[in-house]
XYZ file of C-alpha atoms in Angstrom:
622
model
C 7.271 -13.910 -14.502
C 8.808 -10.425 -13.823
C 9.369 -11.376 -10.115
C 11.000 -14.686 -11.071
C 13.311 -12.921 -13.559
C 14.160 -10.336 -10.957
C 15.009 -13.005 -8.360
C 17.153 -14.782 -10.972
C 19.116 -11.715 -12.002
C 19.563 -10.276 -8.498
C 23.148 -10.120 -7.612
C 24.511 -11.415 -10.982
C 25.733 -8.036 -12.329
C 27.689 -9.597 -15.213
C 24.509 -11.266 -16.642
C 22.573 -8.056 -16.151
C 25.057 -5.951 -18.063
C 25.243 -8.541 -20.871
C 21.403 -8.741 -21.219
C 21.179 -4.978 -20.997
C 23.650 -4.451 -23.897
C 21.907 -7.106 -25.946
C 18.535 -5.405 -25.314
C 19.960 -1.997 -26.381
C 21.352 -3.359 -29.621
C 18.120 -5.271 -30.400
C 15.919 -2.182 -29.706
C 18.104 0.042 -31.802
C 17.972 -2.204 -34.943
C 14.278 -2.971 -34.392
C 12.877 0.497 -33.731
C 15.484 3.168 -34.099
C 17.225 5.802 -31.896
C 14.043 7.577 -30.622
C 12.558 4.463 -29.010
C 15.936 3.388 -27.718
C 16.392 6.864 -25.990
C 12.981 6.566 -24.526
C 13.741 3.108 -23.096
C 17.001 4.395 -21.638
C 15.176 7.269 -19.884
C 12.577 4.826 -18.539
C 15.128 2.413 -17.169
C 17.039 5.335 -15.564
C 13.865 6.688 -13.911
C 12.819 3.322 -12.443
C 16.376 2.582 -11.321
C 16.323 5.740 -9.139
C 13.132 4.918 -7.305
C 14.897 3.047 -4.482
C 16.473 6.266 -3.376
C 13.121 7.601 -2.195
C 10.573 10.033 -3.458
C 12.162 12.996 -1.637
C 15.580 12.509 -3.149
C 14.277 11.636 -6.623
C 11.782 14.521 -6.853
C 13.756 17.320 -5.169
C 14.006 19.218 -8.448
C 10.695 18.171 -9.953
C 8.819 21.264 -8.701
C 11.179 23.686 -10.433
C 10.998 21.686 -13.651
C 7.211 21.759 -13.632
C 7.132 25.486 -12.994
C 9.706 26.150 -15.766
C 7.691 23.847 -18.092
C 4.404 25.622 -17.428
C 5.871 29.066 -17.992
C 7.531 27.810 -21.173
C 4.353 26.475 -22.736
C 2.415 29.549 -21.585
C 4.989 31.875 -23.057
C 5.169 29.974 -26.361
C 1.388 29.871 -26.566
C 1.179 33.649 -25.997
C 3.857 34.270 -28.709
C 1.962 32.153 -31.226
C -1.284 33.983 -30.482
C 0.325 37.322 -31.118
C 2.380 36.183 -34.102
C -0.061 34.061 -36.011
C -3.653 34.864 -35.097
C -4.562 37.324 -32.307
C -8.286 36.697 -32.960
C -8.000 33.113 -31.768
C -9.339 34.213 -28.296
C -12.850 33.910 -29.879
C -12.395 30.100 -29.789
C -13.365 30.313 -26.070
C -16.954 30.913 -27.096
C -19.242 27.857 -26.880
C -20.671 28.855 -30.212
C -17.777 27.187 -32.066
C -18.352 23.903 -30.165
C -21.841 23.691 -31.554
C -20.657 24.798 -35.031
C -17.878 22.160 -34.952
C -20.240 19.222 -34.265
C -22.890 20.516 -36.621
C -20.288 20.554 -39.453
C -18.386 17.393 -38.699
C -21.125 15.111 -37.345
C -19.866 11.625 -36.628
C -16.277 12.561 -37.466
C -16.360 15.255 -34.829
C -17.507 12.760 -32.235
C -14.627 10.422 -33.145
C -12.192 13.354 -32.954
C -13.016 13.721 -29.196
C -10.657 10.843 -28.667
C -7.837 13.116 -29.780
C -9.041 16.112 -27.891
C -9.032 13.894 -24.852
C -5.245 13.869 -24.759
C -5.260 17.565 -23.851
C -6.833 16.557 -20.452
C -4.806 13.472 -19.832
C -1.565 15.382 -19.860
C -2.708 17.531 -16.955
C -4.242 14.462 -15.238
C -0.813 12.882 -14.853
C 0.407 15.896 -12.896
C -2.099 15.156 -10.217
C -1.714 11.448 -10.131
C -0.124 11.750 -6.646
C -2.428 14.415 -5.398
C -2.984 12.281 -2.303
C 0.366 13.577 -1.006
C -0.867 17.271 -1.058
C -3.826 19.166 0.455
C -6.858 19.993 -1.617
C -6.291 23.701 -1.070
C -2.758 23.547 -2.469
C -3.979 21.586 -5.574
C -6.804 24.066 -6.267
C -4.508 27.134 -5.819
C -1.896 25.719 -8.170
C -4.330 24.721 -10.769
C -6.264 27.987 -10.891
C -3.360 30.394 -10.726
C -0.688 28.657 -12.869
C -1.615 25.381 -14.499
C -4.965 26.245 -16.117
C -3.922 29.655 -17.564
C -0.661 28.183 -19.051
C -2.532 25.212 -20.608
C -5.179 27.487 -22.181
C -2.534 29.804 -23.548
C -0.616 26.892 -25.022
C -3.672 25.213 -26.739
C -4.880 28.631 -28.073
C -1.352 29.149 -29.371
C -1.298 25.891 -31.185
C -4.732 26.608 -32.700
C -3.400 30.000 -33.817
C -0.388 28.292 -35.414
C -2.480 25.623 -37.139
C -4.820 28.256 -38.572
C -1.970 29.474 -40.684
C -0.054 26.144 -41.084
C -2.555 23.369 -41.816
C -0.020 20.777 -42.684
C 1.711 20.582 -39.355
C -1.011 18.846 -37.404
C 1.050 15.783 -36.373
C 3.893 17.833 -34.818
C 2.152 21.095 -34.119
C 3.635 21.571 -30.711
C 7.325 21.290 -31.637
C 6.723 23.086 -35.028
C 5.271 26.067 -33.198
C 8.319 26.592 -30.981
C 10.459 29.480 -32.197
C 13.814 28.277 -33.522
C 16.198 29.944 -31.063
C 14.448 28.312 -27.989
C 13.702 24.889 -29.595
C 16.427 22.786 -27.964
C 16.023 24.298 -24.391
C 12.291 23.726 -24.587
C 12.925 20.219 -25.952
C 15.074 19.385 -22.860
C 12.547 20.894 -20.491
C 9.740 18.937 -22.214
C 11.709 15.667 -21.773
C 12.194 16.388 -18.084
C 8.538 17.315 -17.737
C 7.570 13.898 -19.188
C 9.868 12.294 -16.572
C 8.004 14.317 -13.842
C 4.631 12.998 -15.126
C 6.001 9.493 -15.071
C 7.335 9.920 -11.596
C 3.919 11.096 -10.409
C 2.248 8.024 -11.817
C 4.892 5.699 -10.201
C 4.477 7.386 -6.779
C 0.750 7.061 -7.062
C 1.016 3.394 -8.020
C 3.108 2.640 -4.927
C 0.565 4.410 -2.712
C -2.417 2.581 -4.220
C -0.701 -0.805 -3.966
C 0.115 -0.169 -0.286
C -3.450 0.782 0.515
C -4.835 -2.238 -1.387
C -2.369 -4.462 0.498
C -3.513 -2.935 3.862
C -7.186 -3.620 2.975
C -6.362 -7.309 2.060
C -6.938 -6.856 -1.634
C -3.367 -7.319 -2.865
C -0.625 -9.934 -2.229
C 2.035 -9.100 0.383
C 4.840 -7.108 -1.153
C 7.954 -5.474 0.328
C 7.190 -1.908 1.273
C 10.160 0.306 2.047
C 9.514 3.572 3.836
C 12.072 5.973 2.466
C 11.402 8.785 4.851
C 11.299 8.840 8.634
C 9.480 12.156 8.737
C 7.038 12.294 5.802
C 4.168 9.863 5.549
C 3.456 8.205 2.184
C 6.937 8.201 0.728
C 7.438 4.533 0.002
C 9.112 2.262 -2.446
C 7.918 -1.233 -3.560
C 10.700 -3.107 -5.450
C 8.493 -5.777 -7.113
C 5.975 -3.169 -8.393
C 8.731 -0.901 -9.532
C 10.358 -3.544 -11.738
C 7.115 -4.890 -13.038
C 6.142 -1.330 -14.094
C 9.482 -0.857 -15.698
C 9.191 -4.112 -17.792
C 5.623 -3.204 -18.854
C 6.543 0.418 -19.822
C 9.572 -0.688 -21.869
C 7.543 -3.441 -23.500
C 4.701 -1.077 -24.541
C 7.217 1.552 -25.808
C 9.121 -1.044 -27.967
C 6.009 -2.892 -29.162
C 4.080 0.285 -30.205
C 6.956 2.618 -31.155
C 4.326 5.282 -31.964
C 3.042 8.030 -29.752
C -0.377 7.824 -31.404
C -0.998 4.215 -30.319
C 0.370 4.918 -26.876
C -1.890 7.996 -26.677
C -4.924 5.876 -27.544
C -4.130 3.523 -24.712
C -3.513 6.323 -22.247
C -6.657 8.115 -23.264
C -8.860 5.067 -22.593
C -7.196 4.474 -19.237
C -7.610 8.100 -18.066
C -11.259 8.433 -19.125
C -12.141 5.161 -17.499
C -10.480 6.346 -14.255
C -12.477 9.665 -14.532
C -15.793 7.908 -15.027
C -15.233 5.444 -12.188
C -14.095 8.354 -9.973
C -17.254 10.320 -10.769
C -19.382 7.221 -10.074
C -17.751 6.605 -6.694
C -17.869 10.338 -5.863
C -21.704 10.151 -6.009
C -21.570 7.650 -3.152
C -19.285 10.012 -1.223
C -21.903 12.749 -1.669
C -24.566 10.501 -0.184
C -22.827 8.602 2.596
C -20.036 10.915 3.655
C -21.396 14.386 2.925
C -24.883 13.306 3.906
C -26.441 15.132 0.980
C -29.757 14.437 -0.726
C -29.731 11.566 -3.196
C -31.201 13.934 -5.850
C -28.111 16.137 -5.575
C -25.877 13.137 -6.020
C -27.823 11.969 -9.101
C -27.585 15.435 -10.620
C -23.855 15.432 -10.015
C -23.511 11.995 -11.655
C -25.637 12.831 -14.629
C -23.916 16.198 -15.380
C -20.260 14.999 -15.085
C -20.915 11.415 -15.994
C -22.644 12.267 -19.266
C -19.690 14.428 -20.447
C -17.154 11.749 -19.546
C -19.270 9.010 -21.128
C -19.286 10.872 -24.459
C -15.460 11.109 -24.313
C -15.106 7.448 -23.296
C -17.379 6.243 -26.041
C -15.199 8.194 -28.524
C -11.950 6.746 -27.184
C -13.401 3.227 -27.165
C -13.402 3.442 -31.029
C -9.532 3.263 -30.723
C -9.504 -0.071 -28.751
C -8.070 -1.933 -31.802
C -5.438 0.790 -32.249
C -3.620 0.334 -28.920
C -6.561 0.897 -26.593
C -6.743 -2.822 -25.670
C -3.527 -2.568 -23.561
C -4.987 -0.847 -20.488
C -8.050 -3.091 -20.688
C -5.916 -6.211 -20.645
C -3.679 -4.941 -17.831
C -6.708 -3.855 -15.809
C -8.256 -7.329 -16.223
C -5.042 -9.035 -15.051
C -4.543 -6.836 -12.004
C -8.256 -7.138 -11.071
C -7.991 -10.910 -11.379
C -5.000 -10.968 -9.072
C -6.748 -8.738 -6.532
C -9.988 -10.797 -6.697
C -8.215 -14.137 -6.255
C -6.136 -12.922 -3.336
C -9.167 -11.340 -1.588
C -11.258 -14.463 -2.191
C -8.603 -16.787 -0.869
C -7.941 -14.593 2.204
C -11.661 -14.392 2.921
C -12.060 -18.154 2.659
C -9.042 -18.654 5.069
C -10.648 -16.307 7.574
C -13.936 -18.085 7.398
C -12.274 -21.391 8.097
C -10.569 -19.904 11.104
C -13.882 -18.417 12.268
C -15.732 -21.779 11.976
C -13.008 -23.880 13.589
C -12.074 -21.690 16.499
C -11.780 -23.342 19.933
C -14.694 -22.747 22.295
C -14.103 -21.200 25.684
C -15.672 -24.180 27.419
C -12.992 -26.404 25.968
C -10.273 -24.001 27.287
C -11.828 -23.907 30.738
C -12.080 -27.678 30.923
C -8.288 -27.922 30.625
C -7.624 -25.944 33.850
C -5.109 -23.166 34.621
C -2.155 -25.206 33.135
C -4.211 -25.937 29.928
C -3.247 -29.517 30.321
C 0.296 -28.823 29.101
C 3.630 -27.812 30.518
C 3.952 -23.998 30.972
C 7.539 -22.832 30.227
C 9.016 -19.343 31.097
C 8.376 -16.545 28.568
C 5.689 -14.895 26.538
C 4.074 -16.630 23.633
C 2.588 -14.294 20.998
C 0.057 -16.227 18.923
C -0.816 -14.367 15.708
C -4.378 -14.754 14.545
C -6.889 -13.078 12.343
C -9.703 -13.650 14.852
C -10.825 -10.905 17.193
C -12.785 -13.337 19.379
C -12.123 -16.902 20.395
C -9.065 -19.097 20.354
C -7.697 -20.015 16.878
C -7.388 -23.595 15.706
C -3.628 -23.230 15.355
C -3.377 -23.164 19.170
C -4.817 -26.663 19.597
C -2.909 -27.919 16.597
C 0.325 -26.761 18.264
C -0.340 -28.225 21.766
C -1.569 -31.445 20.259
C 1.858 -32.072 18.673
C 3.941 -30.344 21.293
C 2.268 -30.221 24.749
C 4.162 -27.223 26.071
C 3.415 -23.504 26.033
C 4.644 -20.299 27.668
C 3.491 -18.981 31.008
C 1.957 -15.935 29.440
C -0.047 -16.340 26.247
C -1.098 -13.314 24.148
C -3.373 -13.851 21.178
C -2.333 -11.041 18.871
C -4.408 -9.705 16.075
C -2.992 -7.071 13.731
C -5.862 -5.323 11.842
C -5.809 -2.722 9.062
C -8.960 -0.649 9.408
C -10.532 1.307 6.542
C -9.473 4.734 7.783
C -6.288 6.622 6.874
C -4.716 6.879 10.359
C -5.299 5.461 13.838
C -4.317 7.593 16.718
C -1.689 6.064 19.084
C -4.100 6.230 21.987
C -6.643 4.145 20.041
C -4.299 1.595 18.566
C -4.121 -1.074 21.309
C -7.151 -2.995 22.492
C -6.498 -5.469 25.308
C -8.738 -8.118 26.872
C -8.496 -11.238 28.917
C -9.194 -14.823 27.860
C -10.297 -17.119 30.715
C -9.743 -16.556 34.462
C -6.719 -14.596 35.720
C -4.838 -17.721 36.756
C -4.629 -18.756 33.058
C -2.434 -15.742 32.149
C -4.062 -15.527 28.687
C -4.654 -12.219 27.023
C -5.904 -10.873 23.710
C -4.497 -7.819 22.005
C -5.796 -6.149 18.850
C -3.427 -3.727 17.202
C -5.116 -1.460 14.731
C -3.407 0.401 11.863
C -4.901 2.696 9.220
C -4.134 1.958 5.576
C -1.861 5.001 5.495
C -0.153 4.337 8.819
C 3.577 3.598 8.799
C 4.465 0.414 10.635
C 8.099 1.311 11.373
C 10.730 -1.343 11.585
C 12.394 0.354 14.553
C 9.192 0.514 16.692
C 9.706 -1.343 20.000
C 6.662 -3.411 19.622
C 7.299 -5.894 22.435
C 7.832 -3.219 25.136
C 4.642 -1.364 24.022
C 2.616 -4.618 24.215
C 3.884 -5.445 27.646
C 3.094 -1.985 28.892
C -0.420 -2.184 27.361
C -1.141 -5.480 29.085
C 0.176 -4.080 32.467
C -2.071 -1.105 32.118
C -5.050 -3.306 31.322
C -4.380 -5.326 34.520
C -4.382 -2.109 36.558
C -7.585 -0.905 34.848
C -9.278 -4.177 35.393
C -8.357 -4.140 39.096
C -9.948 -0.699 39.400
C -13.153 -2.085 37.833
C -15.022 -3.796 40.623
C -17.366 -5.751 38.316
C -14.449 -7.238 36.252
C -12.430 -8.035 39.354
C -15.062 -10.442 40.581
C -15.232 -14.175 39.663
C -14.835 -15.002 35.977
C -17.975 -14.976 33.852
C -17.968 -16.584 30.456
C -20.619 -14.011 29.343
C -17.968 -11.300 29.654
C -15.596 -13.070 27.319
C -14.595 -10.792 24.408
C -14.677 -7.542 26.461
C -11.821 -5.273 25.218
C -10.392 -2.012 26.588
C -8.657 0.705 24.638
C -5.202 1.318 26.244
C -3.622 4.682 26.053
C 0.028 4.495 25.179
C 1.028 8.130 25.241
C -0.113 8.964 28.799
C 2.681 8.371 31.221
C 0.563 9.029 34.246
C -0.359 5.911 36.140
C 2.186 3.671 34.453
C 2.191 0.394 36.346
C 5.684 -0.640 35.418
C 9.001 1.229 35.477
C 11.235 0.834 32.439
C 15.032 1.161 32.662
C 16.967 1.486 29.490
C 19.917 -0.974 29.202
C 21.247 0.517 26.040
C 22.797 -2.092 23.744
C 23.480 -4.656 26.464
C 22.608 -8.111 25.471
C 23.209 -9.863 28.813
C 20.300 -11.729 30.242
C 18.970 -10.904 33.756
C 20.400 -13.360 36.162
C 17.529 -13.148 38.563
C 15.012 -14.088 35.864
C 14.303 -17.579 34.610
C 14.805 -18.092 30.918
C 13.480 -20.706 28.571
C 16.573 -20.353 26.359
C 19.598 -22.583 26.756
C 23.164 -21.419 26.519
C 23.461 -22.675 22.964
C 20.267 -20.885 21.921
C 21.454 -17.648 23.511
C 24.761 -17.973 21.668
C 22.854 -18.554 18.387
C 20.733 -15.468 19.092
C 23.858 -13.327 19.682
C 25.315 -14.446 16.351
C 22.000 -13.740 14.638
C 21.956 -10.256 16.067
C 25.469 -9.617 14.847
C 24.476 -10.679 11.333
C 21.197 -8.667 11.389
C 21.717 -4.933 11.802
C 18.001 -4.326 12.464
C 17.930 -6.823 15.284
C 20.989 -5.175 16.894
C 19.244 -1.857 16.975
C 16.346 -3.076 19.087
C 16.010 -1.151 22.279
C 16.825 -3.245 25.343
C 14.984 -2.342 28.507
C 14.302 -3.939 31.916
C 10.827 -3.574 33.437
C 10.641 -2.999 37.137
C 7.665 -3.434 39.399
C 7.128 -0.347 41.662
C 7.081 -0.929 45.398
C 3.624 0.167 46.324
C 2.073 -1.317 49.448
C -1.360 -0.197 48.384
C -1.330 -2.466 45.379
C -3.482 -5.623 45.604
C -1.387 -8.705 46.039
C -3.196 -10.556 43.285
C -2.508 -7.666 40.882
C 1.084 -7.536 42.030
C 1.628 -11.235 41.418
C 0.122 -11.020 37.943
C 2.333 -7.995 37.031
C 5.371 -9.786 38.413
C 4.544 -12.872 36.315
C 4.261 -10.648 33.267
C 7.608 -8.976 33.954
C 9.413 -12.245 34.544
C 7.924 -13.745 31.373
C 9.129 -10.725 29.331
C 12.673 -11.022 30.675
C 12.628 -14.738 29.930
C 12.026 -14.092 26.236
C 9.261 -13.616 23.654
C 8.335 -16.231 21.073
C 6.167 -15.546 17.973
C 3.810 -18.269 16.957
C 2.248 -18.171 13.503
C 0.168 -20.539 11.368
C 1.865 -21.597 8.133
C -1.271 -22.417 6.195
C -1.780 -24.496 3.065
C -5.139 -23.701 1.532
C -6.811 -26.325 -0.699
C -10.262 -26.477 -2.211
C -12.563 -29.346 -1.092
C -13.033 -32.248 -3.498
C -16.674 -31.333 -3.957
C -15.763 -27.820 -5.219
C -16.458 -26.849 -8.763
C -13.687 -26.272 -11.363
C -13.557 -22.463 -11.015
C -13.096 -22.634 -7.241
C -10.445 -25.306 -7.498
C -8.525 -23.270 -10.058
C -8.864 -20.057 -8.003
C -7.663 -21.726 -4.751
C -5.347 -24.558 -5.777
C -3.648 -22.747 -8.725
C -4.070 -18.994 -8.736
C -4.104 -18.297 -4.962
C -1.463 -20.915 -4.249
C 0.877 -19.371 -6.853
C 0.327 -15.812 -5.382
C 0.933 -17.021 -1.815
C 4.193 -18.825 -2.766
C 5.557 -15.841 -4.601
C 4.544 -13.075 -2.194
C 6.289 -12.032 1.051
C 5.658 -14.159 4.050
C 3.501 -12.746 6.851
C 6.387 -12.926 9.339
C 8.449 -10.682 7.084
C 5.555 -8.201 6.581
C 5.034 -7.983 10.339
C 8.798 -7.506 11.063
C 8.963 -10.637 13.278
C 12.534 -11.594 14.378
C 13.424 -14.831 12.581
C 15.283 -16.212 15.613
C 12.037 -16.057 17.737
C 9.594 -17.362 15.133
C 7.691 -20.621 15.430
C 5.586 -21.626 12.472
C 2.781 -24.198 12.729
C 1.803 -25.945 9.560
C -1.912 -26.439 8.872
C -3.994 -27.439 5.870
C -7.140 -25.499 5.362
C -9.895 -27.210 3.235
C -12.178 -24.388 2.139
């Protein structure tokens, strides 16, 4: 619903201003000025996200440092002024005495004590952008001492002012510095919100890379720093949810209950998953992992059980949102997995390809055809579906598979895997391009040139291998070679930069007519990103020692590249079989279909030029 509203309002600034003013007036009369000011701060914060994390957060570090020193200094003042003996509260004796005196009420009170941890938790919501050493150093030297001084200062204040429990923090601030601290506190709240927003963008990107979230627009806001991204759809959905919760609750106590349950659940799940890290990554004894889980998990379970008592007082919000997002992720992963299984079961056998002969039983036109597929072996069903309806294909066929692997980064020298499909006369290759879930797939990367160079290097490597240079053997089908892209030594093709020239090479055949080339020129003028594409001309070196068969294959590859590259993708419609049960039909025909129609297309996510895209429609019955 948020995406549909955003698409409707985009570009209609008059309607946006009118609705914004109407919302401001309604919020003011419904809740008051405090909630209205909070909503204005939230809208302003989310509106700045498109400028990038670096530009938005350039002053966040000074704000956090000032805030920590402020609360530390105020806490120290309250200790000295109200009760210097409060340092005795550090003793564990008072914890035992507290629970012995209060009993069940003390256990319920843990839900309120929980908020003292959740505030510091938000500061590390985007700790994935920092090293573990920097986080430990900052926490031990500055954050923890300041927090302890502030909470001891509040305890000292409350020991002499028992009727100020609801607003103890602001009441304990000395009068002359109240408003400066209030401004810094507001800015610190914005910093905590920014950390959560940045962390949400990173988590959604990684879930998307692992196939657990629908395709969304991911904008990389920095060319030099990894991880600085902006996701418009998620940004506006978060804004609507935050404003809705603020207006609906209008009370920090209810919002605190919801936030406490969310944070404690995250802590408990993190501890549970950390025990698996201890076993499988650190290779420690399972007894050590169980002791770790029991020690930290028992403490967090006590706090979580206390916070669950506040479910009816606002704590139901994170549970409902978690259920919705988990349902979206499960449906998308389930539908994607069923689609892949269909492709795997209906792939074309190599014997069928070999029976067609070198021309594949179709007309081979100049150019390179990049056929996108999820399969790492075999020929996808979209290939036969295409040639059945249009019996013509390009002289060079590359079955391209873009994979996101479950590691943060993939080195450039390990990114491209190239293999051959069928005999050499078929001119069919397979290329697997691997990215980590934190890798940045830049828009300006010259993918076509890198792909041609990788295939050329594979041809040279195959020629040097005597066993692979022999007659084709179907048993060797599926063999892949890792192609180094950063090593310039032994490059089989020369590459001459043509700058921004758009003229076609007169000596090279082209599958594009004059009208199509004119259409492409106009498209490049309208699309700035297409105009920035680097234009190069590949040249075959004059080496007499090169085998003639290898030279002919490289020459065919170069001519096909100069003739043009076409991107062929399957445009799938997934439907559940008639024999499926109701749950599966609802998940595939309703939920997954809705998500697929309202998410970004795969061609947009892969930065495929629209002028060169060919989509082949297919219906998958899963």
